[in-house]
Amino acid sequence: MTKLKLVDVNYTYSEGTPFRKDALRNINIEIEDNCITGLIGHTGCGKSTLVQLLNGLLFPTSGEVMFDGKNIKEKGYDLKTLRHKVGLVFQYPEYQLFEDTVYDDIAFGPKNMGLDKDEIDRRIREAALFVGLEERYFEVSPFDLSGGQKRRAAIAGIMAMDPDVLILDEPAAGLDPIGREEILGGIYSYQRKRKNAVVIVSHSMEDMARYSDKLIVMNGGEVFMQGNCREVFSETDKLLSVGLDVPQITKFMRELKSKGVDVRTDIFTVDEARAEILSKIGGRGNA
Amino acid sequence: MLKDITLGQFFPGRSFLHRIDPRTKIIAALLYIVAVFLCDSIMSFIILLAATLALIALSGVPVKIIVKGLKPLIFILAFTTIYNVFFYKGDHILVHWKFITIYLEGVVFALIMGLRIICLLTGSSVLMTYTTSPIMLTDGIERLLSPLNKIKAPVHEFAMMMSIALRFIPTLVEETDKIMCAQKARGADFSSGGLIKRARALIPVLVPLFISAFRRASDLAVAMECRCYRGGSGRTRMTKTHFGARDVILFTATVILGTVIVLSNIYFPIWMI
């Protein structure tokens, strides 16, 4: 089911001044339930602006943002509730921690929603489990955690609000490969259990190929391509033409094909590639 | 939002005022401020207004930007003006209703006070902040204060601290904006409730802001030490400024402005306040 829908959205910064800048043009997208949507694009293509439109921190210069079929710009629309339902994790969320203990920090969002103590406690434990934050850290000051753990605590703070749509802006930026894997894996299992809508903003094609169901590719403030991973990554040339990459394994398969091995090139995970290559080898062996 | 504050912002350009030595501009600004306070008659105000407009023209800063920069001061302006209209006593009664008495002198004085504040801020910001980059400005202050080195005052360190502080204002403003957005996304509410509730609501913004300010300061200190910064002694400058014909012109013009204002007060004392 469609949770969020953007219709003909444009966004311009500093309208009417010399610093005027078009950030988004003609955006038409839908964010669906039970689906991880990957939002990909270069730095400065409008990804971060777009996510702030989704929970009413910014409003489009023209066009409509609809949540559950209602225009959020309408008079009297309850933005506070919208922000409870659409959780947004900003880039480098660890810089927004402020409480005395990790536990209290994760509790900040749920507390603002006016939940009772037991419910808050239940949600905190659940969210911490998803991001892999052990309970022994609960009474520690968030400023004594390592960078990766701070990130987990901050993400747990939004997950504990149990939003219908969880948006994460570059959740794995600046982490080492193991940290990336753990954070993204945690988000993945969270979504698979909750079956809600998750939007991950990233510029790593590798990560997106692994974890997302649907992709939205942005370029220069416009939606450049959208569809499932196979549809998007099969158009390698189109992606490369605007300076975007494809997963390395896709490149590898293309290379293999250009060397004369007849394999499919719309492959974007290592497991799939392995199966494809094995089937080719096996096929030859049988002949 | 917070980003829209333009007063005290540098406006890059190559105008007459932009190319003047920062030291001259600082001295001229001080003279100009004195001149503003010397204005005591209609004639001197006309001269002051003309001089301020001339400064704006010489700076090449669009009037729109200057007007926008004055917007945050509307409250102070309105307060001063209204206060003077109601409480200034004179001889010519304009309105008398119950306990309210408005005098002609009060209205004139209020207008003049408003005008004085506008001129003061416009003139000094056009002379200094709009046309001088923060680096040049602190450089100028450092060199003007350099005689104090003789009595072992840490002039260079003071100037460096000032330029770093100025440099980080926009960064911190941006950071505040970002943190506020992030906490709003977590359901924080900054715009409802009483004074105490609102003040408490700022804690989730101030704590991360302080921490990030300290983090930045420590990063900057390390970066400066990596580039062998050791304080002021023996440090040379990348750009050396020199006094030129322009500086003489600006300086003379400001001195003349002050003199003319004093003279006009004496010879045309119309509506002396």
Coordinates of C-alpha atoms in Angstrom, one line a residue:
Chain A
M1 CA 0.0 0.0 0.0
T2 CA 1.2 3.5 -0.7
K3 CA 2.1 5.4 2.4
L4 CA 3.7 8.5 1.0
K5 CA 3.1 10.0 -2.3
L6 CA 4.8 13.0 -3.9
V7 CA 3.0 14.6 -6.8
D8 CA 4.8 17.1 -9.1
V9 CA 7.0 18.3 -6.3
N10 CA 9.4 21.2 -6.8
Y11 CA 11.6 22.7 -4.2
T12 CA 13.6 25.9 -4.5
Y13 CA 16.0 27.2 -1.8
S14 CA 16.0 31.0 -1.1
E15 CA 13.2 31.8 -3.6
G16 CA 13.4 35.4 -4.7
T17 CA 17.0 36.1 -3.7
P18 CA 20.2 36.0 -5.7
F19 CA 21.0 32.8 -3.9
R20 CA 18.0 31.0 -5.4
K21 CA 18.7 27.4 -6.1
D22 CA 16.4 24.7 -7.6
A23 CA 16.9 21.7 -5.4
L24 CA 14.1 19.4 -6.7
R25 CA 12.2 19.4 -10.0
N26 CA 9.1 17.4 -10.9
I27 CA 9.4 14.7 -8.4
N28 CA 6.7 12.0 -8.6
I29 CA 7.4 9.1 -6.3
E30 CA 5.6 6.7 -4.1
I31 CA 6.8 5.1 -0.9
E32 CA 5.2 1.8 -0.2
D33 CA 4.5 -0.3 2.8
N34 CA 6.4 -3.5 3.3
C35 CA 9.3 -2.4 1.1
I36 CA 12.8 -1.0 1.4
T37 CA 13.2 1.8 -1.0
G38 CA 16.7 2.9 -1.8
L39 CA 17.3 6.5 -2.7
I40 CA 20.5 6.9 -4.7
G41 CA 22.3 9.8 -6.2
H42 CA 25.4 12.0 -6.2
T43 CA 26.2 14.5 -3.5
G44 CA 24.0 17.5 -4.0
C45 CA 21.4 15.8 -6.2
G46 CA 18.6 16.7 -3.7
K47 CA 18.4 13.5 -1.7
S48 CA 18.6 15.1 1.7
T49 CA 16.2 17.9 0.7
L50 CA 13.7 15.2 -0.5
V51 CA 13.7 13.3 2.7
Q52 CA 13.0 16.5 4.7
L53 CA 9.9 17.0 2.6
L54 CA 8.7 13.5 3.6
N55 CA 8.0 14.4 7.2
G56 CA 7.1 18.0 6.9
L57 CA 10.3 19.6 8.0
L58 CA 10.3 21.4 4.6
F59 CA 7.3 22.0 2.4
P60 CA 7.5 21.9 -1.4
T61 CA 7.6 25.2 -3.3
S62 CA 4.9 23.6 -5.5
G63 CA 3.3 20.2 -5.7
E64 CA 1.9 17.9 -3.1
V65 CA 3.1 15.6 -0.4
M66 CA 0.5 13.1 0.6
F67 CA 0.6 10.8 3.7
D68 CA -2.0 8.1 3.8
G69 CA -3.8 10.0 1.1
K70 CA -3.9 13.4 2.9
N71 CA -2.1 16.5 1.8
I72 CA 0.3 17.4 4.6
K73 CA 0.3 21.1 3.6
E74 CA -3.4 21.4 4.3
K75 CA -4.5 23.7 7.0
G76 CA -4.8 22.0 10.4
Y77 CA -2.8 19.0 9.4
D78 CA -1.2 17.5 12.5
L79 CA 2.5 17.7 11.7
K80 CA 3.5 16.4 15.1
T81 CA 1.7 13.2 14.6
L82 CA 3.1 13.0 11.0
R83 CA 6.6 13.2 12.5
H84 CA 5.8 10.4 14.8
K85 CA 4.6 8.3 11.9
V86 CA 7.4 9.2 9.5
G87 CA 10.6 8.7 11.4
L88 CA 13.7 10.5 10.0
V89 CA 17.2 9.6 10.9
F90 CA 19.5 12.4 9.7
Q91 CA 23.0 12.1 8.4
Y92 CA 25.5 11.5 11.3
P93 CA 22.7 11.2 13.8
E94 CA 25.3 10.5 16.6
Y95 CA 25.8 14.3 16.8
Q96 CA 22.3 14.7 18.1
L97 CA 22.6 12.6 21.2
F98 CA 22.2 14.7 24.4
E99 CA 20.8 12.7 27.3
D100 CA 22.7 11.4 30.4
T101 CA 22.3 7.8 29.5
V102 CA 21.8 5.8 26.3
Y103 CA 18.5 4.6 27.7
D104 CA 17.2 8.1 28.2
D105 CA 18.3 9.2 24.8
I106 CA 16.5 6.4 23.0
A107 CA 13.5 7.2 25.2
F108 CA 13.4 10.8 24.0
G109 CA 11.2 10.2 20.9
P110 CA 8.7 7.8 22.5
K111 CA 8.4 10.1 25.5
N112 CA 7.5 13.0 23.2
M113 CA 4.8 10.8 21.8
G114 CA 3.3 10.6 25.3
L115 CA 3.6 6.8 25.7
D116 CA 3.5 5.2 29.2
K117 CA 6.6 4.0 30.9
D118 CA 6.2 0.3 30.3
E119 CA 5.6 0.7 26.6
I120 CA 8.6 3.0 26.3
D121 CA 10.7 0.4 28.1
R122 CA 9.5 -2.3 25.8
R123 CA 10.2 -0.3 22.7
I124 CA 13.7 0.7 23.8
R125 CA 14.7 -2.9 24.4
E126 CA 13.3 -4.0 21.1
A127 CA 14.9 -1.2 19.1
A128 CA 18.3 -1.8 20.8
L129 CA 18.0 -5.4 19.9
F130 CA 17.5 -4.5 16.2
V131 CA 20.5 -2.2 16.0
G132 CA 22.6 -4.6 18.1
L133 CA 23.2 -2.4 21.1
E134 CA 23.7 -4.6 24.2
E135 CA 21.8 -3.8 27.4
R136 CA 25.0 -3.2 29.3
Y137 CA 25.3 0.1 27.4
F138 CA 21.9 1.4 28.6
E139 CA 23.2 3.2 31.7
V140 CA 26.4 4.5 30.0
S141 CA 26.6 8.1 28.8
P142 CA 26.1 8.2 25.0
F143 CA 29.3 10.3 24.8
D144 CA 31.4 7.4 26.1
L145 CA 30.3 5.1 23.3
S146 CA 32.4 4.5 20.2
G147 CA 31.4 6.1 16.9
G148 CA 29.6 3.1 15.6
Q149 CA 27.7 2.5 18.8
K150 CA 26.6 6.1 19.0
R151 CA 25.2 5.7 15.5
R152 CA 23.3 2.6 16.7
A153 CA 21.9 4.4 19.7
A154 CA 20.7 7.3 17.5
I155 CA 19.0 5.0 15.0
A156 CA 17.4 3.1 17.9
G157 CA 16.0 6.4 19.1
I158 CA 13.9 6.7 15.9
M159 CA 13.1 3.0 15.6
A160 CA 11.7 3.1 19.2
M161 CA 9.1 5.6 17.9
D162 CA 7.8 2.7 15.8
P163 CA 7.1 4.8 12.7
D164 CA 5.0 3.7 9.7
V165 CA 7.8 5.0 7.5
L166 CA 11.4 4.9 8.6
I167 CA 13.8 7.1 6.6
L168 CA 17.5 6.9 7.1
D169 CA 19.8 9.4 5.4
E170 CA 23.2 7.7 4.8
P171 CA 22.9 5.5 7.9
A172 CA 26.3 3.8 7.1
A173 CA 28.3 6.9 6.1
G174 CA 31.8 7.0 7.6
L175 CA 31.7 3.5 9.1
D176 CA 34.1 0.6 8.4
P177 CA 32.8 -2.3 6.3
I178 CA 31.9 -4.4 9.3
G179 CA 30.0 -1.5 10.9
R180 CA 28.2 -0.9 7.6
E181 CA 27.1 -4.5 7.4
E182 CA 25.9 -4.6 10.9
I183 CA 23.9 -1.3 10.7
L184 CA 22.3 -2.1 7.4
G185 CA 21.7 -5.7 8.3
G186 CA 20.0 -4.5 11.5
I187 CA 17.7 -2.2 9.5
Y188 CA 17.0 -4.9 7.0
S189 CA 15.9 -7.4 9.7
Y190 CA 13.9 -4.7 11.4
Q191 CA 12.0 -4.0 8.2
R192 CA 11.4 -7.6 7.5
K193 CA 9.9 -8.1 10.9
R194 CA 7.9 -4.9 11.0
K195 CA 6.8 -5.0 7.3
N196 CA 6.6 -1.2 7.3
A197 CA 8.1 1.2 4.8
V198 CA 11.8 1.9 5.0
V199 CA 13.7 4.4 2.9
I200 CA 17.5 4.3 2.9
V201 CA 19.4 7.1 1.3
S202 CA 22.8 6.1 0.1
H203 CA 25.3 6.5 -2.7
S204 CA 26.7 3.0 -2.4
M205 CA 25.3 0.8 -5.2
E206 CA 26.6 -2.2 -3.5
D207 CA 24.6 -1.7 -0.3
M208 CA 21.5 -0.7 -2.2
A209 CA 21.7 -3.8 -4.4
R210 CA 21.9 -6.0 -1.3
Y211 CA 19.3 -4.4 0.9
S212 CA 16.6 -2.6 -1.1
D213 CA 13.5 -3.9 -2.9
K214 CA 13.0 -0.8 -5.0
L215 CA 15.3 1.9 -6.2
I216 CA 14.8 5.6 -6.9
V217 CA 17.8 7.1 -8.7
M218 CA 18.2 10.9 -8.5
N219 CA 20.3 13.1 -10.7
G220 CA 20.4 16.9 -10.7
G221 CA 17.3 17.3 -8.6
E222 CA 15.2 15.0 -10.7
V223 CA 14.1 11.4 -10.6
F224 CA 16.4 9.8 -13.1
M225 CA 15.2 6.2 -12.9
Q226 CA 13.0 4.1 -10.7
G227 CA 12.1 0.5 -10.4
N228 CA 13.3 -2.7 -8.7
C229 CA 17.0 -3.5 -8.5
R230 CA 17.0 -5.7 -11.6
E231 CA 15.3 -3.1 -13.8
V232 CA 17.6 -0.3 -12.6
F233 CA 20.9 -2.2 -12.7
S234 CA 20.2 -3.8 -16.1
E235 CA 20.5 -0.3 -17.6
T236 CA 24.1 0.0 -16.7
D237 CA 25.0 2.3 -19.6
K238 CA 22.3 4.8 -18.6
L239 CA 23.6 4.8 -15.0
L240 CA 27.2 5.2 -16.1
S241 CA 26.3 8.0 -18.5
V242 CA 25.5 10.3 -15.5
G243 CA 28.5 9.2 -13.6
L244 CA 26.7 6.8 -11.3
D245 CA 28.1 3.3 -10.7
V246 CA 26.7 -0.2 -10.7
P247 CA 27.7 -2.9 -8.2
Q248 CA 31.1 -4.4 -8.9
I249 CA 29.6 -7.8 -9.5
T250 CA 27.4 -6.3 -12.3
K251 CA 30.6 -4.8 -13.8
F252 CA 32.3 -8.2 -13.5
M253 CA 29.5 -10.0 -15.3
R254 CA 29.6 -7.4 -18.1
E255 CA 33.3 -7.8 -18.4
L256 CA 32.8 -11.6 -18.6
K257 CA 30.3 -11.2 -21.3
S258 CA 32.5 -8.9 -23.3
K259 CA 35.2 -11.6 -23.1
G260 CA 32.8 -14.0 -24.9
V261 CA 31.2 -15.9 -22.0
D262 CA 27.5 -15.8 -22.6
V263 CA 26.2 -14.8 -19.1
R264 CA 23.3 -12.6 -18.0
T265 CA 24.4 -9.1 -17.0
D266 CA 21.3 -8.0 -15.0
I267 CA 22.9 -9.6 -12.0
F268 CA 23.7 -7.5 -8.9
T269 CA 24.5 -9.9 -6.0
V270 CA 27.4 -12.2 -5.6
D271 CA 25.2 -15.2 -4.9
E272 CA 23.2 -14.8 -8.0
A273 CA 26.4 -14.4 -10.0
R274 CA 27.8 -17.6 -8.6
A275 CA 24.7 -19.5 -9.5
E276 CA 24.7 -18.1 -13.0
I277 CA 28.4 -18.9 -13.6
L278 CA 28.0 -22.4 -12.1
S279 CA 25.0 -23.0 -14.4
K280 CA 27.1 -22.0 -17.4
I281 CA 30.0 -24.2 -16.4
G282 CA 27.7 -27.1 -15.5
G283 CA 25.9 -26.6 -18.9
R284 CA 29.2 -26.9 -20.7
G285 CA 30.2 -29.9 -18.7
N286 CA 27.0 -31.7 -19.7
A287 CA 27.3 -31.1 -23.3
Chain B
M1 CA 15.1 30.9 9.5
L2 CA 18.3 31.6 11.3
K3 CA 20.2 31.7 8.0
D4 CA 18.3 34.8 7.0
I5 CA 20.2 37.2 9.3
T6 CA 22.3 39.3 7.0
L7 CA 23.4 42.1 9.4
G8 CA 27.1 41.6 10.1
Q9 CA 27.6 39.5 7.0
F10 CA 30.4 40.1 4.4
F11 CA 29.2 40.9 0.9
P12 CA 32.0 40.1 -1.5
G13 CA 32.8 42.8 -4.2
R14 CA 35.4 45.1 -5.7
S15 CA 33.9 48.4 -5.0
F16 CA 35.6 51.6 -3.8
L17 CA 35.0 50.7 -0.1
H18 CA 36.0 47.1 -0.6
R19 CA 39.4 48.1 -1.7
I20 CA 40.2 50.4 1.2
D21 CA 42.6 49.4 3.9
P22 CA 40.7 47.8 6.8
R23 CA 42.4 50.1 9.3
T24 CA 41.1 53.2 7.5
K25 CA 37.6 51.7 7.5
I26 CA 37.7 51.0 11.2
I27 CA 38.8 54.6 12.0
A28 CA 36.3 56.0 9.5
A29 CA 33.5 53.9 11.1
L30 CA 34.4 55.3 14.5
L31 CA 34.4 58.9 13.2
Y32 CA 31.1 58.2 11.5
I33 CA 29.6 56.9 14.7
V34 CA 30.7 60.1 16.5
A35 CA 29.3 62.2 13.7
V36 CA 25.9 60.4 14.1
F37 CA 25.7 61.3 17.7
L38 CA 26.8 64.9 17.0
C39 CA 23.7 65.4 14.8
D40 CA 21.5 67.9 16.5
S41 CA 19.5 69.7 13.9
I42 CA 17.5 69.0 10.8
M43 CA 20.2 70.4 8.6
S44 CA 22.9 68.1 10.1
F45 CA 20.5 65.1 9.6
I46 CA 20.1 65.9 6.0
I47 CA 23.9 65.9 5.6
L48 CA 24.2 62.7 7.6
L49 CA 21.5 61.0 5.4
A50 CA 23.3 62.1 2.2
A51 CA 26.6 60.8 3.6
T52 CA 25.1 57.4 4.5
L53 CA 23.4 57.1 1.0
A54 CA 26.8 58.0 -0.5
L55 CA 28.5 55.3 1.5
I56 CA 25.9 52.7 0.4
A57 CA 26.5 53.8 -3.2
L58 CA 30.2 53.5 -2.8
S59 CA 30.0 50.0 -1.2
G60 CA 28.1 48.5 -4.2
V61 CA 25.9 46.5 -1.7
P62 CA 22.3 46.3 -3.0
V63 CA 19.9 48.4 -0.9
K64 CA 17.6 45.3 -0.7
I65 CA 20.3 43.4 1.2
I66 CA 20.8 46.3 3.6
V67 CA 17.1 46.7 4.2
K68 CA 16.9 43.0 4.9
G69 CA 19.7 43.3 7.4
L70 CA 17.8 45.9 9.3
K71 CA 14.7 43.6 9.7
P72 CA 15.8 41.9 12.9
L73 CA 16.1 45.4 14.5
I74 CA 12.5 46.3 13.8
F75 CA 11.5 45.6 17.4
I76 CA 14.2 47.9 18.9
L77 CA 13.4 50.6 16.4
A78 CA 9.6 50.4 17.0
F79 CA 10.2 50.4 20.8
T80 CA 12.5 53.4 20.8
T81 CA 10.2 55.4 18.5
I82 CA 7.0 54.6 20.3
Y83 CA 8.6 55.2 23.7
N84 CA 9.7 58.6 22.7
V85 CA 6.4 59.6 21.1
F86 CA 4.6 59.0 24.4
F87 CA 7.1 60.0 27.0
Y88 CA 9.0 63.0 25.6
K89 CA 7.9 66.3 27.2
G90 CA 7.8 69.6 25.3
D91 CA 5.9 72.8 24.9
H92 CA 3.7 72.2 21.8
I93 CA 0.8 69.8 22.7
L94 CA -0.3 67.7 19.6
V95 CA -2.8 65.3 21.2
H96 CA -4.3 65.4 24.6
W97 CA -6.6 62.5 25.6
K98 CA -7.2 61.4 29.2
F99 CA -3.7 60.7 30.6
I100 CA -2.0 60.5 27.2
T101 CA -0.3 63.7 26.0
I102 CA 1.8 63.7 22.8
Y103 CA 4.0 66.7 22.2
L104 CA 5.3 67.8 18.8
E105 CA 8.8 67.7 20.2
G106 CA 8.3 64.1 21.1
V107 CA 7.3 63.1 17.6
V108 CA 10.2 64.9 16.1
F109 CA 12.6 63.4 18.6
A110 CA 11.2 59.9 18.1
L111 CA 11.7 60.2 14.3
I112 CA 15.2 61.5 14.8
M113 CA 16.1 58.7 17.2
G114 CA 14.8 56.1 14.8
L115 CA 16.7 57.7 11.9
R116 CA 19.8 57.9 14.1
I117 CA 19.7 54.1 14.9
I118 CA 19.2 53.3 11.2
C119 CA 22.0 55.5 10.1
L120 CA 24.3 54.2 12.8
L121 CA 23.8 50.6 11.9
T122 CA 23.7 51.0 8.1
G123 CA 26.7 53.3 8.0
S124 CA 29.0 51.3 10.3
S125 CA 28.0 47.9 8.8
V126 CA 28.5 49.3 5.2
L127 CA 31.9 50.6 6.2
M128 CA 33.0 47.5 8.1
T129 CA 31.2 44.2 7.9
Y130 CA 29.6 44.4 4.5
T131 CA 32.7 45.5 2.7
T132 CA 35.5 43.9 4.7
S133 CA 36.0 40.2 5.0
P134 CA 36.3 39.0 8.6
I135 CA 39.9 38.1 8.0
M136 CA 40.7 41.6 6.8
L137 CA 38.7 43.1 9.7
T138 CA 40.6 41.3 12.4
D139 CA 43.9 41.9 10.5
G140 CA 43.0 45.6 10.6
I141 CA 42.2 45.5 14.3
E142 CA 45.4 43.6 15.1
R143 CA 47.5 46.2 13.3
L144 CA 45.6 49.1 14.9
L145 CA 46.2 47.6 18.3
S146 CA 49.7 46.6 17.7
P147 CA 51.2 49.4 19.8
L148 CA 49.7 47.5 22.7
N149 CA 52.3 44.8 22.1
K150 CA 54.8 47.1 23.8
I151 CA 53.0 46.6 27.1
K152 CA 52.9 42.8 26.5
A153 CA 49.2 42.7 25.6
P154 CA 48.5 39.5 23.5
V155 CA 47.1 41.5 20.5
H156 CA 47.7 38.8 17.9
E157 CA 46.1 36.1 20.0
F158 CA 43.1 38.3 20.7
A159 CA 42.7 39.0 17.0
M160 CA 43.1 35.3 16.1
M161 CA 40.4 34.4 18.6
M162 CA 38.1 37.1 17.1
S163 CA 38.6 35.9 13.6
I164 CA 38.0 32.3 14.6
A165 CA 34.9 33.3 16.5
L166 CA 33.6 35.2 13.4
R167 CA 34.4 32.4 11.1
F168 CA 32.4 29.9 13.1
I169 CA 29.2 32.0 13.5
P170 CA 27.6 30.8 10.2
T171 CA 28.9 27.2 10.9
L172 CA 27.2 27.1 14.3
V173 CA 24.0 28.7 12.9
E174 CA 23.8 26.0 10.3
E175 CA 24.5 23.3 12.9
T176 CA 21.8 24.7 15.2
D177 CA 19.4 24.5 12.3
K178 CA 20.3 20.9 11.6
I179 CA 20.1 19.8 15.2
M180 CA 16.7 21.5 15.6
C181 CA 15.4 19.7 12.6
A182 CA 16.7 16.4 13.9
Q183 CA 15.1 16.8 17.3
K184 CA 11.9 18.0 15.7
A185 CA 12.0 14.7 13.8
R186 CA 12.1 13.0 17.1
G187 CA 9.0 14.8 18.2
A188 CA 10.6 17.8 20.1
D189 CA 8.4 20.9 20.2
F190 CA 10.1 24.3 20.3
S191 CA 7.1 26.5 19.7
S192 CA 4.5 25.8 22.3
G193 CA 4.2 26.0 26.1
G194 CA 5.3 28.6 28.6
L195 CA 8.7 30.2 29.0
I196 CA 10.1 27.4 31.2
K197 CA 8.8 24.7 29.0
R198 CA 10.4 26.3 26.0
A199 CA 13.7 26.9 27.7
R200 CA 13.7 23.2 28.7
A201 CA 12.9 22.2 25.1
L202 CA 16.2 23.8 24.0
I203 CA 18.3 21.4 26.1
P204 CA 18.2 18.8 23.3
V205 CA 19.6 21.4 21.0
L206 CA 22.1 23.1 23.2
V207 CA 23.9 20.0 24.5
P208 CA 24.8 18.6 21.1
L209 CA 25.6 22.1 19.9
F210 CA 28.1 22.6 22.8
I211 CA 29.6 19.2 22.2
S212 CA 30.1 19.9 18.5
A213 CA 31.6 23.3 19.2
F214 CA 34.2 21.7 21.5
R215 CA 34.8 19.0 19.0
R216 CA 35.4 21.6 16.2
A217 CA 37.6 23.7 18.5
S218 CA 39.8 20.7 19.3
D219 CA 40.0 19.6 15.6
L220 CA 40.9 23.2 14.6
A221 CA 43.6 23.4 17.3
V222 CA 45.2 20.1 16.1
A223 CA 45.0 21.3 12.5
M224 CA 46.6 24.6 13.3
E225 CA 49.4 22.9 15.2
C226 CA 50.0 20.5 12.4
R227 CA 50.6 23.6 10.3
C228 CA 53.1 24.9 12.8
Y229 CA 51.0 27.7 14.3
R230 CA 52.8 29.0 17.3
G231 CA 51.2 32.3 18.0
G232 CA 52.0 35.8 16.9
S233 CA 55.7 36.2 17.3
G234 CA 57.6 36.3 14.0
R235 CA 54.5 35.6 12.0
T236 CA 54.3 37.3 8.6
R237 CA 51.2 38.0 6.6
M238 CA 50.1 36.7 3.2
T239 CA 48.6 40.0 2.1
K240 CA 50.1 43.3 3.1
T241 CA 47.7 46.2 3.0
H242 CA 49.0 49.7 2.2
F243 CA 47.5 53.1 2.6
G244 CA 46.7 54.6 -0.8
A245 CA 44.9 57.6 -2.3
R246 CA 41.5 56.0 -1.6
D247 CA 42.3 55.8 2.1
V248 CA 43.2 59.5 2.2
I249 CA 40.0 60.3 0.4
L250 CA 37.8 58.3 2.8
F251 CA 39.5 59.6 5.9
T252 CA 39.3 63.2 4.8
A253 CA 35.7 62.8 3.7
T254 CA 34.8 61.5 7.2
V255 CA 36.6 64.2 9.0
I256 CA 34.9 66.8 6.7
L257 CA 31.5 65.1 7.5
G258 CA 32.1 65.5 11.2
T259 CA 33.1 69.1 10.8
V260 CA 30.2 70.0 8.6
I261 CA 27.8 68.5 11.0
V262 CA 29.2 70.4 13.9
L263 CA 29.1 73.6 11.9
S264 CA 25.6 73.1 10.7
N265 CA 24.5 72.5 14.3
I266 CA 25.9 75.9 15.1
Y267 CA 24.8 77.9 12.0
F268 CA 21.4 76.2 11.2
P269 CA 20.1 75.3 14.6
I270 CA 16.6 74.6 13.3
W271 CA 14.6 72.2 15.5
M272 CA 17.3 71.9 18.0
I273 CA 16.6 69.1 20.3

